[in-house]
mmCIF file of C-alpha atoms and ligand atoms in Angstrom:
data_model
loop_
_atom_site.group_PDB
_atom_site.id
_atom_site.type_symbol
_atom_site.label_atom_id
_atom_site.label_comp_id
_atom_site.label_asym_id
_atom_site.label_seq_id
_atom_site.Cartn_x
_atom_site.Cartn_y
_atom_site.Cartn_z
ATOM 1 C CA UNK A 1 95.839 93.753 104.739
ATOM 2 C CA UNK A 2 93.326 90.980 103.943
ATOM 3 C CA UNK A 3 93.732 87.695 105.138
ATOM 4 C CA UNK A 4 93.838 84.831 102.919
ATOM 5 C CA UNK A 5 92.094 81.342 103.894
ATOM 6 C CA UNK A 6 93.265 77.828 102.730
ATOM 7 C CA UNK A 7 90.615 75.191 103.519
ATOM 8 C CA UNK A 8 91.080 72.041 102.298
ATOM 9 C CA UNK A 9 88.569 68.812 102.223
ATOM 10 C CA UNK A 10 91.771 66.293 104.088
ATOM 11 C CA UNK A 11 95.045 66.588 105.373
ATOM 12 C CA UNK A 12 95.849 64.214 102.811
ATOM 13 C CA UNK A 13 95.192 67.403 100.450
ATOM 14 C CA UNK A 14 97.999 69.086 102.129
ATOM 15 C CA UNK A 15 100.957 68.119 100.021
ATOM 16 C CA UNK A 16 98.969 69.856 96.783
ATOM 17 C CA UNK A 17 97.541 72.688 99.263
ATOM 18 C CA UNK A 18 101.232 73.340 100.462
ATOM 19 C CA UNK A 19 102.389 74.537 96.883
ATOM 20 C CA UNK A 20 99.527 77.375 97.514
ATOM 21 C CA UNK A 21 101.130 78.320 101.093
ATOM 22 C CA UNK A 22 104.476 78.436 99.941
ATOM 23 C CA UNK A 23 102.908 81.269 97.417
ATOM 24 C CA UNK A 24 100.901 83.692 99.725
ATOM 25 C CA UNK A 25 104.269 83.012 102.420
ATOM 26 C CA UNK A 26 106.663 84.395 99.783
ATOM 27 C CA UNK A 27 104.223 87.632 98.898
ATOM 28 C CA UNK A 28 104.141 87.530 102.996
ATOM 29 C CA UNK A 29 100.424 87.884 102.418
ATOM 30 C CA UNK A 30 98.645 86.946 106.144
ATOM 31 C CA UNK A 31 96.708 83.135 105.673
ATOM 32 C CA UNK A 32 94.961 80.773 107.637
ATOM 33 C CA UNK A 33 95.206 76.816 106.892
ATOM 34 C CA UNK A 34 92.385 74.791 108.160
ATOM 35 C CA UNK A 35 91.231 71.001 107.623
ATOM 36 C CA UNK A 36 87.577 71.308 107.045
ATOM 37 C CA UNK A 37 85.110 69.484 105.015
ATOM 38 C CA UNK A 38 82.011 69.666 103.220
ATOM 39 C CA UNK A 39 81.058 66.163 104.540
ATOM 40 C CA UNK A 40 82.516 65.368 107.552
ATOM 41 C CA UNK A 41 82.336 68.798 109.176
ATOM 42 C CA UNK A 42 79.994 70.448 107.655
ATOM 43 C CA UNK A 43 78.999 72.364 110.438
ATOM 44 C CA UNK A 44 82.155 73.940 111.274
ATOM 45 C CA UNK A 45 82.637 74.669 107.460
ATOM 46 C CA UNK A 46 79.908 76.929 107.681
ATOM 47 C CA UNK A 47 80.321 78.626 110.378
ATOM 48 C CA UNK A 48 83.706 79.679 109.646
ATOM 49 C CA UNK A 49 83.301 80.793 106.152
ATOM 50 C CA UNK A 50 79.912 82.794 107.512
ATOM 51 C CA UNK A 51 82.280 85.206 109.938
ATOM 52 C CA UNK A 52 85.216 84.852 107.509
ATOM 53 C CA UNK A 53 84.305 88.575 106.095
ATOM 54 C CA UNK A 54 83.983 89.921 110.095
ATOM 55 C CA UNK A 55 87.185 88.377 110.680
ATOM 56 C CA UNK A 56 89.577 89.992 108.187
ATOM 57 C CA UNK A 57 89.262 87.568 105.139
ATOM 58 C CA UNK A 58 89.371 88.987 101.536
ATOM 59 C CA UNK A 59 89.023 85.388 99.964
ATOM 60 C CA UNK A 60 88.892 82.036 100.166
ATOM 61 C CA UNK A 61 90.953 78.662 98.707
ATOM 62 C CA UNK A 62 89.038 75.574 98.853
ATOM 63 C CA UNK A 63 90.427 72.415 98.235
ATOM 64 C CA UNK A 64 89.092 69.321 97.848
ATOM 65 C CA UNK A 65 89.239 66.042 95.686
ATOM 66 C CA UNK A 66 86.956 63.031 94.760
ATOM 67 C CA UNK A 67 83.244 64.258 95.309
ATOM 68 C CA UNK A 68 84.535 67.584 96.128
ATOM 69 C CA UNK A 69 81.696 69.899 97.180
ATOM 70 C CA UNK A 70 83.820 71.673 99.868
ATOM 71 C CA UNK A 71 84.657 74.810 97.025
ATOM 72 C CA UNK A 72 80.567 75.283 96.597
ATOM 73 C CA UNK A 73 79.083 74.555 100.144
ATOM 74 C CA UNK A 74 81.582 77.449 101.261
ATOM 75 C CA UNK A 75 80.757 79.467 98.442
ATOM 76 C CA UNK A 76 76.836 78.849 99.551
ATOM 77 C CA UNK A 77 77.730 80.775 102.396
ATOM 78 C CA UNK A 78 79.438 83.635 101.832
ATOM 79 C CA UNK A 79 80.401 86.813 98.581
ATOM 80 C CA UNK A 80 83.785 86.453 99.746
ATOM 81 C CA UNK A 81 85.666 85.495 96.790
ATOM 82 C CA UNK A 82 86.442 81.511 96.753
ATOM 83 C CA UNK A 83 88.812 80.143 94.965
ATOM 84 C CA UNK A 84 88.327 76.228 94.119
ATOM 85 C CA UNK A 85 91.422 73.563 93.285
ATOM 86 C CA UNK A 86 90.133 70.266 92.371
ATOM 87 C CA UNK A 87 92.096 68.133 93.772
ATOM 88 C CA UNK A 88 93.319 64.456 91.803
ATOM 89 C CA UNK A 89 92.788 61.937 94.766
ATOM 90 C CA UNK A 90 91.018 58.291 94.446
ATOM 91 C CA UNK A 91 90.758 56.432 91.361
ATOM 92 C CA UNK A 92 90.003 59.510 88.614
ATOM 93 C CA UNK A 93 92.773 61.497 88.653
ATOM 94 C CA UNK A 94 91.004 64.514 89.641
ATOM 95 C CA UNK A 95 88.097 64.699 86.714
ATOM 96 C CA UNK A 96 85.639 63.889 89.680
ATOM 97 C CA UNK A 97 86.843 66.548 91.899
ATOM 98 C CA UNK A 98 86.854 69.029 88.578
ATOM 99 C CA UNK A 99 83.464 68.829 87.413
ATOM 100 C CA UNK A 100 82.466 68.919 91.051
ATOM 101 C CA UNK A 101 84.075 72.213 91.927
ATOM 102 C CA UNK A 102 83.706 73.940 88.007
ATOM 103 C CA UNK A 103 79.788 73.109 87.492
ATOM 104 C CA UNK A 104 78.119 75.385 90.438
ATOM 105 C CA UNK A 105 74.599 76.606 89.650
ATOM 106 C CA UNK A 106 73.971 80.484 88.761
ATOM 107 C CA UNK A 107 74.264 82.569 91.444
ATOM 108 C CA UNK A 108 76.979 81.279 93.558
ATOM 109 C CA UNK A 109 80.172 81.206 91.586
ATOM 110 C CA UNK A 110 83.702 79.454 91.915
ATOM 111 C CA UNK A 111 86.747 80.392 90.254
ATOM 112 C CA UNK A 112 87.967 76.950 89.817
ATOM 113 C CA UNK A 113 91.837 76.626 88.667
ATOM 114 C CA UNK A 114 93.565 73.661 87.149
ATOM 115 C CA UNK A 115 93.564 70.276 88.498
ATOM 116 C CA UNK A 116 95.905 70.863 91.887
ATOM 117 C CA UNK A 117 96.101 74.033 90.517
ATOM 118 C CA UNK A 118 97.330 75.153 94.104
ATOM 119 C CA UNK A 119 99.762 78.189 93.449
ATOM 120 C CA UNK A 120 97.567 79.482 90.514
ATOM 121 C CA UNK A 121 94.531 79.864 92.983
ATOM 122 C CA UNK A 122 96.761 81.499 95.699
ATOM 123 C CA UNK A 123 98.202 83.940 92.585
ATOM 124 C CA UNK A 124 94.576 84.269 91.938
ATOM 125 C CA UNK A 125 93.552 85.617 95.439
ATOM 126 C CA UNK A 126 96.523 87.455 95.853
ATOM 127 C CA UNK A 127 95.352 89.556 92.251
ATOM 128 C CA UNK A 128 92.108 90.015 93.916
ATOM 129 C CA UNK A 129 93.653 91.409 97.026
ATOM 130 C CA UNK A 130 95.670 93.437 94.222
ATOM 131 C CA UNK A 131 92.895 95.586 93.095
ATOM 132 C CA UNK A 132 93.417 98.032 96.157
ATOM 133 C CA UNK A 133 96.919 97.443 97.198
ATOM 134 C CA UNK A 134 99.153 98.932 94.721
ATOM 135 C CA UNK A 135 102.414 97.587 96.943
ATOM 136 C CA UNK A 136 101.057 94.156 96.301
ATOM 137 C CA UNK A 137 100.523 94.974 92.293
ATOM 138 C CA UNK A 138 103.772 95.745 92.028
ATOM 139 C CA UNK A 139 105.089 92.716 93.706
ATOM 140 C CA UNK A 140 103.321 90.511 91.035
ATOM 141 C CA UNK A 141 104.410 92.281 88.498
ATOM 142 C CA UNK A 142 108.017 92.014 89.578
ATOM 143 C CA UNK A 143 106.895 88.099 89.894
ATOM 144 C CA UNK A 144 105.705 87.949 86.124
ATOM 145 C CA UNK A 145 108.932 89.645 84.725
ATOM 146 C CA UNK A 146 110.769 86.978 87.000
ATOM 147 C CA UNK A 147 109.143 84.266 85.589
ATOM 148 C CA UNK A 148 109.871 85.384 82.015
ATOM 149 C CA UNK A 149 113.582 85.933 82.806
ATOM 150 C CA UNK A 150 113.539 82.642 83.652
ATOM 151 C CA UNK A 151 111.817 81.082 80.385
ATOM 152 C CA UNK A 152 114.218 83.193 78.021
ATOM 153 C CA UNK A 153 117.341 82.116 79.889
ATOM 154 C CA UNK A 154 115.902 78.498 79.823
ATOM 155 C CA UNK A 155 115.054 79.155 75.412
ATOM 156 C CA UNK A 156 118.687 80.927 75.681
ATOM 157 C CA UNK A 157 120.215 77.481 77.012
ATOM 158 C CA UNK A 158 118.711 75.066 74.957
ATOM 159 C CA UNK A 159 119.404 77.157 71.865
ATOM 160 C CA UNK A 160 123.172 76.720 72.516
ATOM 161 C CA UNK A 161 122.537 72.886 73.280
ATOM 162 C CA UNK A 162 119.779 72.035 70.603
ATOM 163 C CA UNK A 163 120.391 74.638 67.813
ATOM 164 C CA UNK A 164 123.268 73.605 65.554
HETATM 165 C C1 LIG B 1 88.050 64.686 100.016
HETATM 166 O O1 LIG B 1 88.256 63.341 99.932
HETATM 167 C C2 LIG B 1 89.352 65.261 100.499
HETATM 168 O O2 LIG B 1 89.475 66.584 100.045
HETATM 169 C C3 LIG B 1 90.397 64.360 99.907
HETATM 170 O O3 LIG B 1 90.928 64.853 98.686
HETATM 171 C C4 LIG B 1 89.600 63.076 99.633
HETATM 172 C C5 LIG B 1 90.097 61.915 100.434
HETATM 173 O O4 LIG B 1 90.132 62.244 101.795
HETATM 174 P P1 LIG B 1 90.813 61.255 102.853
HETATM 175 O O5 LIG B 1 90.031 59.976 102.791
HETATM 176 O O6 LIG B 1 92.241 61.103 102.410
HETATM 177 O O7 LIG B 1 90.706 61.966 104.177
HETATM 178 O O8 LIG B 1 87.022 65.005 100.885
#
């Protein structure tokens, strides 16, 4: 199976990034976590997203927050699918790192999820991986049905509580 990489700008992005681990762990999906970014390290960004595809990757998570460029200078170097989350650090709540990881230039594309957006983008990469792994398919199907068990017995609860 594909691996999955998490690179994120800080290690001060890991408590959003974490919710996107927790999600590939639980679909026991292979990952690799790295601190890398687009300004400090921009060197060793590169150079691991340009052997990412030789070494087993099937897509990339990229997160980064304030003047977030780490989600497009990966994308710059590699088609391996990446996978941005804007993340809301500093003093603007995340708009900054939004409309620097959603407004990439024709030709090298994002998929950029919601504001710490973090287990969307890993559901995201794991429906990518999806596309040739029917075991996988299945397993996010099971996850959607899941989910909506849950919001029906939530409506079922409150309906009791609310509705008299
Ligand atoms: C970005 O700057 C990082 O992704 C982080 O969200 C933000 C702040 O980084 P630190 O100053 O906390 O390392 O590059």
């Amino acid at each position: 199976m594909k691996k999955i990489a998490i690179i994120m700008g800080s290690d001060s992005d890991l408590p959003i990034v974490q919710k996107a681990i927790n999600v590939l762990a639980e679909f026991g999906v292979p990952y690799e976590v790295h601190v890398f970014s687009a300004h400090r390290t921009p060197v060793e960004a590169a150079e691991f997203t340009k052997s990412a595809r030789k070494n087993g990757f099937g897509a990339i998570i990229a997160a980064a927050g304030m003047a977030a460029h780490l989600a497009g200078a990966i994308a710059a170097n590699t088609t391996l699918p990446v996978v941005g989350i804007p993340v809301a650090s500093g003093t603007l709540g995340g708009i900054d790192a939004l409309l620097s990881t959603v407004q990439m230039p024709t030709g090298i594309p994002i998929a950029t999820v919601a504001v710490n957006g973090a287990a969307n983008a890993a559901l995201l990469c794991l429906q990518m991986l999806a596309v040739n792994d029917s075991g996988l398919a299945e397993a996010l199907d099971k996850k959607r049905a899941a989910d909506k068990a849950k919001v029906l017995e939530k409506d079922a609860m409150l309906e009791t509580q609310l509705n008299k």
